[in-house]
Amino acid sequence: NAGVTQTPKFRVLKTGQSMTLLCAQDMNHEYMYWYRQDPGMGLRLIHYSVGEGTTAKGEVPDGYNVSRLKKQNFLLGLESAAPSQTSVYFCASRGLRRITGELFFGEGSRLTVL
Amino acid sequence: DAKTTQPTSMDCAEGRAANLPCNHSTISGNEYVYWYRQIHSQGPQYIIHGLKNNETNEMASLIITEDRKSSTLILPHATLRDTAVYYCIVSGPPNAGNMLTFGGGTRLMVKP
């Protein structure tokens, strides 16, 4: 049982380049989330999805786009990367039928924008 | 979601109980208190949650005051592996799919 898997785990981009982070979960969870964490800070929600084909903005959505074409996958895209987007990105998923409603997190994707 | 206030950092001796406080004075009636922790650079890990009654599981105990304006997470016998950042979060019911907003958390250092 892999849980939540993020790819890639590390990436270095130049300003203006684009890239996509992939999050895959094998727990049939309805909800998926993308967070970013800057050094010494807490996690901030970028976008989230309540089901296949639906997405919504979180606290810090600017500069990012997301898609959830399949229930198990949640993609985070950067169309034109900026140094301010240097961060660690965490994906999480949550199943509605779990008593605790706990979030399951991936291991993180470390992105550096030069 | 209600805002929470936690101390920035705390120390605890190995083997002793770690008591981590959280203030959530603006919590509303249907909001739960959740605790997560983040060890080093890993993804956060769920610890426990509660509405108004005290809760206990294999990891920790959660004590919520009667007026629900504050709570305390208790790690009964802290070990070095409990060194982490602990996040107190207030949000809707577990089955509602609400966003969980992570603040700065409390950095707990367990010392030998």
PDB file of C-alpha atoms in Angstrom:
ATOM      1  CA  ASN A   1       0.000   0.000   0.000  1.00  0.00           C
ATOM      2  CA  ALA A   2       1.873   3.060  -1.273  1.00  0.00           C
ATOM      3  CA  GLY A   3      -0.458   5.699   0.205  1.00  0.00           C
ATOM      4  CA  VAL A   4       0.287   9.132  -1.263  1.00  0.00           C
ATOM      5  CA  THR A   5       3.099   9.348  -3.793  1.00  0.00           C
ATOM      6  CA  GLN A   6       4.557  12.578  -5.156  1.00  0.00           C
ATOM      7  CA  THR A   7       6.737  12.946  -8.235  1.00  0.00           C
ATOM      8  CA  PRO A   8       9.266  14.354  -8.712  1.00  0.00           C
ATOM      9  CA  LYS A   9      10.826  14.601  -5.253  1.00  0.00           C
ATOM     10  CA  PHE A  10      13.362  17.240  -6.305  1.00  0.00           C
ATOM     11  CA  ARG A  11      13.429  19.723  -9.159  1.00  0.00           C
ATOM     12  CA  VAL A  12      15.400  22.807 -10.100  1.00  0.00           C
ATOM     13  CA  LEU A  13      13.817  25.278 -12.513  1.00  0.00           C
ATOM     14  CA  LYS A  14      14.866  28.531 -14.106  1.00  0.00           C
ATOM     15  CA  THR A  15      12.619  31.548 -13.804  1.00  0.00           C
ATOM     16  CA  GLY A  16       9.871  31.382 -16.406  1.00  0.00           C
ATOM     17  CA  GLN A  17       9.976  27.632 -16.930  1.00  0.00           C
ATOM     18  CA  SER A  18       6.909  25.493 -16.414  1.00  0.00           C
ATOM     19  CA  MET A  19       6.461  22.178 -14.672  1.00  0.00           C
ATOM     20  CA  THR A  20       3.871  19.830 -13.224  1.00  0.00           C
ATOM     21  CA  LEU A  21       3.927  18.008  -9.891  1.00  0.00           C
ATOM     22  CA  LEU A  22       2.001  14.762  -9.767  1.00  0.00           C
ATOM     23  CA  CYS A  23       0.267  13.409  -6.689  1.00  0.00           C
ATOM     24  CA  ALA A  24      -1.154   9.888  -6.760  1.00  0.00           C
ATOM     25  CA  GLN A  25      -3.091   8.137  -4.002  1.00  0.00           C
ATOM     26  CA  ASP A  26      -4.219   4.527  -3.929  1.00  0.00           C
ATOM     27  CA  MET A  27      -6.695   4.794  -1.037  1.00  0.00           C
ATOM     28  CA  ASN A  28      -9.740   5.812  -3.104  1.00  0.00           C
ATOM     29  CA  HIS A  29      -9.915   9.096  -1.208  1.00  0.00           C
ATOM     30  CA  GLU A  30     -12.391  11.746  -2.269  1.00  0.00           C
ATOM     31  CA  TYR A  31     -10.452  14.820  -1.137  1.00  0.00           C
ATOM     32  CA  MET A  32      -6.993  15.863  -2.243  1.00  0.00           C
ATOM     33  CA  TYR A  33      -4.919  18.910  -1.302  1.00  0.00           C
ATOM     34  CA  TRP A  34      -1.755  20.725  -2.321  1.00  0.00           C
ATOM     35  CA  TYR A  35       0.185  22.632   0.341  1.00  0.00           C
ATOM     36  CA  ARG A  36       3.446  24.543   0.225  1.00  0.00           C
ATOM     37  CA  GLN A  37       5.868  24.974   3.086  1.00  0.00           C
ATOM     38  CA  ASP A  38       8.531  27.658   3.132  1.00  0.00           C
ATOM     39  CA  PRO A  39      11.548  27.342   5.466  1.00  0.00           C
ATOM     40  CA  GLY A  40      10.594  27.663   9.140  1.00  0.00           C
ATOM     41  CA  MET A  41       6.928  28.166   8.304  1.00  0.00           C
ATOM     42  CA  GLY A  42       3.747  26.164   8.563  1.00  0.00           C
ATOM     43  CA  LEU A  43       1.934  24.662   5.598  1.00  0.00           C
ATOM     44  CA  ARG A  44      -0.229  26.865   3.418  1.00  0.00           C
ATOM     45  CA  LEU A  45      -3.028  25.465   1.278  1.00  0.00           C
ATOM     46  CA  ILE A  46      -2.685  26.189  -2.454  1.00  0.00           C
ATOM     47  CA  HIS A  47      -5.597  24.338  -4.042  1.00  0.00           C
ATOM     48  CA  TYR A  48      -7.777  21.401  -3.144  1.00  0.00           C
ATOM     49  CA  SER A  49     -10.273  19.054  -4.764  1.00  0.00           C
ATOM     50  CA  VAL A  50     -13.424  17.509  -3.359  1.00  0.00           C
ATOM     51  CA  GLY A  51     -13.757  14.964  -6.138  1.00  0.00           C
ATOM     52  CA  GLU A  52     -12.890  13.984  -9.684  1.00  0.00           C
ATOM     53  CA  GLY A  53     -13.265  16.912 -12.052  1.00  0.00           C
ATOM     54  CA  THR A  54     -13.557  19.554  -9.308  1.00  0.00           C
ATOM     55  CA  THR A  55     -10.973  21.952  -7.878  1.00  0.00           C
ATOM     56  CA  ALA A  56     -11.053  24.930  -5.544  1.00  0.00           C
ATOM     57  CA  LYS A  57      -8.665  27.672  -4.407  1.00  0.00           C
ATOM     58  CA  GLY A  58      -6.976  27.623  -1.042  1.00  0.00           C
ATOM     59  CA  GLU A  59      -5.060  30.358   0.778  1.00  0.00           C
ATOM     60  CA  VAL A  60      -2.293  30.966  -1.775  1.00  0.00           C
ATOM     61  CA  PRO A  61      -3.523  29.918  -5.258  1.00  0.00           C
ATOM     62  CA  ASP A  62      -1.871  32.603  -7.403  1.00  0.00           C
ATOM     63  CA  GLY A  63       0.688  31.312  -9.871  1.00  0.00           C
ATOM     64  CA  TYR A  64      -0.568  27.730  -9.716  1.00  0.00           C
ATOM     65  CA  ASN A  65      -3.117  25.656 -11.581  1.00  0.00           C
ATOM     66  CA  VAL A  66      -4.472  22.225 -10.739  1.00  0.00           C
ATOM     67  CA  SER A  67      -6.404  19.433 -12.365  1.00  0.00           C
ATOM     68  CA  ARG A  68      -8.098  16.291 -11.122  1.00  0.00           C
ATOM     69  CA  LEU A  69      -9.065  14.293 -14.206  1.00  0.00           C
ATOM     70  CA  LYS A  70      -8.871  10.989 -12.339  1.00  0.00           C
ATOM     71  CA  LYS A  71      -9.903  10.379  -8.749  1.00  0.00           C
ATOM     72  CA  GLN A  72      -6.514   9.022  -7.777  1.00  0.00           C
ATOM     73  CA  ASN A  73      -4.423  11.832  -9.269  1.00  0.00           C
ATOM     74  CA  PHE A  74      -4.097  15.537  -8.435  1.00  0.00           C
ATOM     75  CA  LEU A  75      -1.726  17.615 -10.571  1.00  0.00           C
ATOM     76  CA  LEU A  76      -0.187  20.938  -9.585  1.00  0.00           C
ATOM     77  CA  GLY A  77       1.140  23.095 -12.388  1.00  0.00           C
ATOM     78  CA  LEU A  78       3.404  26.113 -12.483  1.00  0.00           C
ATOM     79  CA  GLU A  79       3.046  27.877 -15.836  1.00  0.00           C
ATOM     80  CA  SER A  80       5.842  30.418 -15.342  1.00  0.00           C
ATOM     81  CA  ALA A  81       7.955  29.639 -12.299  1.00  0.00           C
ATOM     82  CA  ALA A  82       9.197  32.476 -10.066  1.00  0.00           C
ATOM     83  CA  PRO A  83      11.856  32.425  -7.317  1.00  0.00           C
ATOM     84  CA  SER A  84       9.074  33.078  -4.782  1.00  0.00           C
ATOM     85  CA  GLN A  85       7.749  29.616  -5.599  1.00  0.00           C
ATOM     86  CA  THR A  86      10.855  27.971  -4.218  1.00  0.00           C
ATOM     87  CA  SER A  87       9.386  25.768  -1.532  1.00  0.00           C
ATOM     88  CA  VAL A  88       8.567  22.234  -0.437  1.00  0.00           C
ATOM     89  CA  TYR A  89       5.244  21.070  -1.811  1.00  0.00           C
ATOM     90  CA  PHE A  90       3.130  18.519   0.016  1.00  0.00           C
ATOM     91  CA  CYS A  91       0.170  16.640  -1.344  1.00  0.00           C
ATOM     92  CA  ALA A  92      -2.428  15.128   0.968  1.00  0.00           C
ATOM     93  CA  SER A  93      -5.588  13.089   0.647  1.00  0.00           C
ATOM     94  CA  ARG A  94      -8.556  12.429   2.873  1.00  0.00           C
ATOM     95  CA  GLY A  95     -11.358   9.884   2.783  1.00  0.00           C
ATOM     96  CA  LEU A  96     -14.860  10.871   3.803  1.00  0.00           C
ATOM     97  CA  ARG A  97     -15.678   7.567   5.432  1.00  0.00           C
ATOM     98  CA  ARG A  98     -12.771   7.538   7.863  1.00  0.00           C
ATOM     99  CA  ILE A  99     -13.840   8.315  11.408  1.00  0.00           C
ATOM    100  CA  THR A 100     -10.901  10.580  12.075  1.00  0.00           C
ATOM    101  CA  GLY A 101     -10.963  12.449   8.771  1.00  0.00           C
ATOM    102  CA  GLU A 102      -7.205  12.412   8.937  1.00  0.00           C
ATOM    103  CA  LEU A 103      -5.079  13.748   6.129  1.00  0.00           C
ATOM    104  CA  PHE A 104      -2.483  11.412   4.642  1.00  0.00           C
ATOM    105  CA  PHE A 105       0.552  13.267   3.335  1.00  0.00           C
ATOM    106  CA  GLY A 106       3.102  12.478   0.712  1.00  0.00           C
ATOM    107  CA  GLU A 107       6.843  12.820   1.328  1.00  0.00           C
ATOM    108  CA  GLY A 108       7.068  16.225  -0.299  1.00  0.00           C
ATOM    109  CA  SER A 109       8.539  17.670  -3.494  1.00  0.00           C
ATOM    110  CA  ARG A 110      11.385  20.140  -3.083  1.00  0.00           C
ATOM    111  CA  LEU A 111      11.327  22.799  -5.807  1.00  0.00           C
ATOM    112  CA  THR A 112      14.022  25.409  -6.355  1.00  0.00           C
ATOM    113  CA  VAL A 113      13.484  28.233  -8.832  1.00  0.00           C
ATOM    114  CA  LEU A 114      16.644  30.080  -9.852  1.00  0.00           C
TER     115      LEU A 114
ATOM    116  CA  ASP B   1     -12.044  28.219  10.499  1.00  0.00           C
ATOM    117  CA  ALA B   2     -11.124  29.465  13.957  1.00  0.00           C
ATOM    118  CA  LYS B   3      -7.614  30.717  14.552  1.00  0.00           C
ATOM    119  CA  THR B   4      -5.282  28.961  17.003  1.00  0.00           C
ATOM    120  CA  THR B   5      -2.410  30.255  19.127  1.00  0.00           C
ATOM    121  CA  GLN B   6       0.464  28.024  20.207  1.00  0.00           C
ATOM    122  CA  PRO B   7       3.828  28.686  21.856  1.00  0.00           C
ATOM    123  CA  THR B   8       6.625  28.834  19.331  1.00  0.00           C
ATOM    124  CA  SER B   9       8.805  26.283  21.086  1.00  0.00           C
ATOM    125  CA  MET B  10       9.002  24.019  24.130  1.00  0.00           C
ATOM    126  CA  ASP B  11      11.510  21.664  25.689  1.00  0.00           C
ATOM    127  CA  CYS B  12      10.791  18.407  27.462  1.00  0.00           C
ATOM    128  CA  ALA B  13      12.995  15.871  29.210  1.00  0.00           C
ATOM    129  CA  GLU B  14      12.997  12.369  27.773  1.00  0.00           C
ATOM    130  CA  GLY B  15      10.608  10.103  29.675  1.00  0.00           C
ATOM    131  CA  ARG B  16       8.584  12.966  31.066  1.00  0.00           C
ATOM    132  CA  ALA B  17       5.149  14.046  29.921  1.00  0.00           C
ATOM    133  CA  ALA B  18       5.038  16.756  27.259  1.00  0.00           C
ATOM    134  CA  ASN B  19       2.077  19.093  27.592  1.00  0.00           C
ATOM    135  CA  LEU B  20       1.485  21.241  24.515  1.00  0.00           C
ATOM    136  CA  PRO B  21      -1.112  24.011  24.922  1.00  0.00           C
ATOM    137  CA  CYS B  22      -3.321  25.527  22.249  1.00  0.00           C
ATOM    138  CA  ASN B  23      -5.648  28.497  22.484  1.00  0.00           C
ATOM    139  CA  HIS B  24      -8.684  28.596  20.188  1.00  0.00           C
ATOM    140  CA  SER B  25     -10.971  31.135  21.846  1.00  0.00           C
ATOM    141  CA  THR B  26     -13.052  31.751  18.697  1.00  0.00           C
ATOM    142  CA  ILE B  27     -13.942  28.099  18.084  1.00  0.00           C
ATOM    143  CA  SER B  28     -17.528  27.563  17.008  1.00  0.00           C
ATOM    144  CA  GLY B  29     -19.911  24.857  18.152  1.00  0.00           C
ATOM    145  CA  ASN B  30     -19.383  22.394  15.308  1.00  0.00           C
ATOM    146  CA  GLU B  31     -15.626  22.801  14.975  1.00  0.00           C
ATOM    147  CA  TYR B  32     -13.215  20.098  16.028  1.00  0.00           C
ATOM    148  CA  VAL B  33      -9.691  20.364  17.394  1.00  0.00           C
ATOM    149  CA  TYR B  34      -7.091  18.392  15.425  1.00  0.00           C
ATOM    150  CA  TRP B  35      -3.445  17.772  16.238  1.00  0.00           C
ATOM    151  CA  TYR B  36      -0.783  16.871  13.705  1.00  0.00           C
ATOM    152  CA  ARG B  37       2.977  16.717  13.980  1.00  0.00           C
ATOM    153  CA  GLN B  38       5.764  17.091  11.460  1.00  0.00           C
ATOM    154  CA  ILE B  39       9.042  15.334  12.094  1.00  0.00           C
ATOM    155  CA  HIS B  40      11.983  17.044  10.400  1.00  0.00           C
ATOM    156  CA  SER B  41      11.059  17.558   6.732  1.00  0.00           C
ATOM    157  CA  GLN B  42       8.507  14.766   6.429  1.00  0.00           C
ATOM    158  CA  GLY B  43       4.826  15.245   5.673  1.00  0.00           C
ATOM    159  CA  PRO B  44       2.655  15.976   8.717  1.00  0.00           C
ATOM    160  CA  GLN B  45       1.219  13.029  10.630  1.00  0.00           C
ATOM    161  CA  TYR B  46      -2.191  12.879  12.262  1.00  0.00           C
ATOM    162  CA  ILE B  47      -2.151  12.457  16.045  1.00  0.00           C
ATOM    163  CA  ILE B  48      -5.624  12.903  17.481  1.00  0.00           C
ATOM    164  CA  HIS B  49      -8.780  14.980  17.280  1.00  0.00           C
ATOM    165  CA  GLY B  50     -11.744  15.863  19.503  1.00  0.00           C
ATOM    166  CA  LEU B  51     -14.914  17.904  19.772  1.00  0.00           C
ATOM    167  CA  LYS B  52     -15.548  18.463  23.483  1.00  0.00           C
ATOM    168  CA  ASN B  53     -14.712  15.283  25.365  1.00  0.00           C
ATOM    169  CA  ASN B  54     -11.196  14.309  26.296  1.00  0.00           C
ATOM    170  CA  GLU B  55      -9.715  11.780  23.909  1.00  0.00           C
ATOM    171  CA  THR B  56      -6.919   9.237  24.163  1.00  0.00           C
ATOM    172  CA  ASN B  57      -5.248   6.966  21.657  1.00  0.00           C
ATOM    173  CA  GLU B  58      -1.996   5.065  21.417  1.00  0.00           C
ATOM    174  CA  MET B  59      -0.054   8.219  20.613  1.00  0.00           C
ATOM    175  CA  ALA B  60      -1.425  10.905  22.902  1.00  0.00           C
ATOM    176  CA  SER B  61      -4.220  12.362  24.995  1.00  0.00           C
ATOM    177  CA  LEU B  62      -6.223  15.464  24.163  1.00  0.00           C
ATOM    178  CA  ILE B  63      -7.707  17.534  26.964  1.00  0.00           C
ATOM    179  CA  ILE B  64     -10.274  20.142  25.907  1.00  0.00           C
ATOM    180  CA  THR B  65     -11.479  22.709  28.422  1.00  0.00           C
ATOM    181  CA  GLU B  66     -15.162  22.830  29.243  1.00  0.00           C
ATOM    182  CA  ASP B  67     -15.640  26.145  27.410  1.00  0.00           C
ATOM    183  CA  ARG B  68     -13.656  24.661  24.453  1.00  0.00           C
ATOM    184  CA  LYS B  69     -11.518  27.780  24.200  1.00  0.00           C
ATOM    185  CA  SER B  70      -8.287  25.903  24.758  1.00  0.00           C
ATOM    186  CA  SER B  71      -6.847  22.416  24.685  1.00  0.00           C
ATOM    187  CA  THR B  72      -3.710  20.514  25.652  1.00  0.00           C
ATOM    188  CA  LEU B  73      -2.026  17.686  23.824  1.00  0.00           C
ATOM    189  CA  ILE B  74      -0.267  15.314  26.189  1.00  0.00           C
ATOM    190  CA  LEU B  75       2.503  12.931  25.182  1.00  0.00           C
ATOM    191  CA  PRO B  76       2.694  10.816  28.347  1.00  0.00           C
ATOM    192  CA  HIS B  77       6.291   9.599  28.071  1.00  0.00           C
ATOM    193  CA  ALA B  78       8.153  11.694  25.533  1.00  0.00           C
ATOM    194  CA  THR B  79      10.992  10.070  23.610  1.00  0.00           C
ATOM    195  CA  LEU B  80      13.670  11.620  21.414  1.00  0.00           C
ATOM    196  CA  ARG B  81      11.630  10.540  18.389  1.00  0.00           C
ATOM    197  CA  ASP B  82       8.822  12.845  19.517  1.00  0.00           C
ATOM    198  CA  THR B  83      10.973  15.870  18.648  1.00  0.00           C
ATOM    199  CA  ALA B  84       8.864  17.585  15.993  1.00  0.00           C
ATOM    200  CA  VAL B  85       6.667  20.570  15.188  1.00  0.00           C
ATOM    201  CA  TYR B  86       3.164  20.079  16.600  1.00  0.00           C
ATOM    202  CA  TYR B  87       0.224  21.774  14.909  1.00  0.00           C
ATOM    203  CA  CYS B  88      -3.101  22.504  16.585  1.00  0.00           C
ATOM    204  CA  ILE B  89      -5.866  23.050  14.024  1.00  0.00           C
ATOM    205  CA  VAL B  90      -9.526  23.914  14.353  1.00  0.00           C
ATOM    206  CA  SER B  91     -11.821  22.862  11.538  1.00  0.00           C
ATOM    207  CA  GLY B  92     -15.146  21.312  10.680  1.00  0.00           C
ATOM    208  CA  PRO B  93     -16.306  17.719  11.258  1.00  0.00           C
ATOM    209  CA  PRO B  94     -14.008  14.906  10.082  1.00  0.00           C
ATOM    210  CA  ASN B  95     -16.413  13.721   7.394  1.00  0.00           C
ATOM    211  CA  ALA B  96     -17.020  17.162   5.901  1.00  0.00           C
ATOM    212  CA  GLY B  97     -13.821  17.447   3.911  1.00  0.00           C
ATOM    213  CA  ASN B  98     -13.039  20.889   5.316  1.00  0.00           C
ATOM    214  CA  MET B  99      -9.705  22.543   4.714  1.00  0.00           C
ATOM    215  CA  LEU B 100      -7.162  22.191   7.489  1.00  0.00           C
ATOM    216  CA  THR B 101      -5.165  25.377   7.970  1.00  0.00           C
ATOM    217  CA  PHE B 102      -1.739  24.816   9.497  1.00  0.00           C
ATOM    218  CA  GLY B 103      -0.268  27.677  11.517  1.00  0.00           C
ATOM    219  CA  GLY B 104       3.286  27.957  12.805  1.00  0.00           C
ATOM    220  CA  GLY B 105       2.926  25.170  15.369  1.00  0.00           C
ATOM    221  CA  THR B 106       5.036  24.440  18.446  1.00  0.00           C
ATOM    222  CA  ARG B 107       8.541  23.120  17.995  1.00  0.00           C
ATOM    223  CA  LEU B 108       8.980  20.471  20.699  1.00  0.00           C
ATOM    224  CA  MET B 109      12.514  19.488  21.559  1.00  0.00           C
ATOM    225  CA  VAL B 110      12.827  16.333  23.661  1.00  0.00           C
ATOM    226  CA  LYS B 111      16.181  16.281  25.430  1.00  0.00           C
ATOM    227  CA  PRO B 112      18.061  13.332  26.947  1.00  0.00           C
TER     228      PRO B 112
END
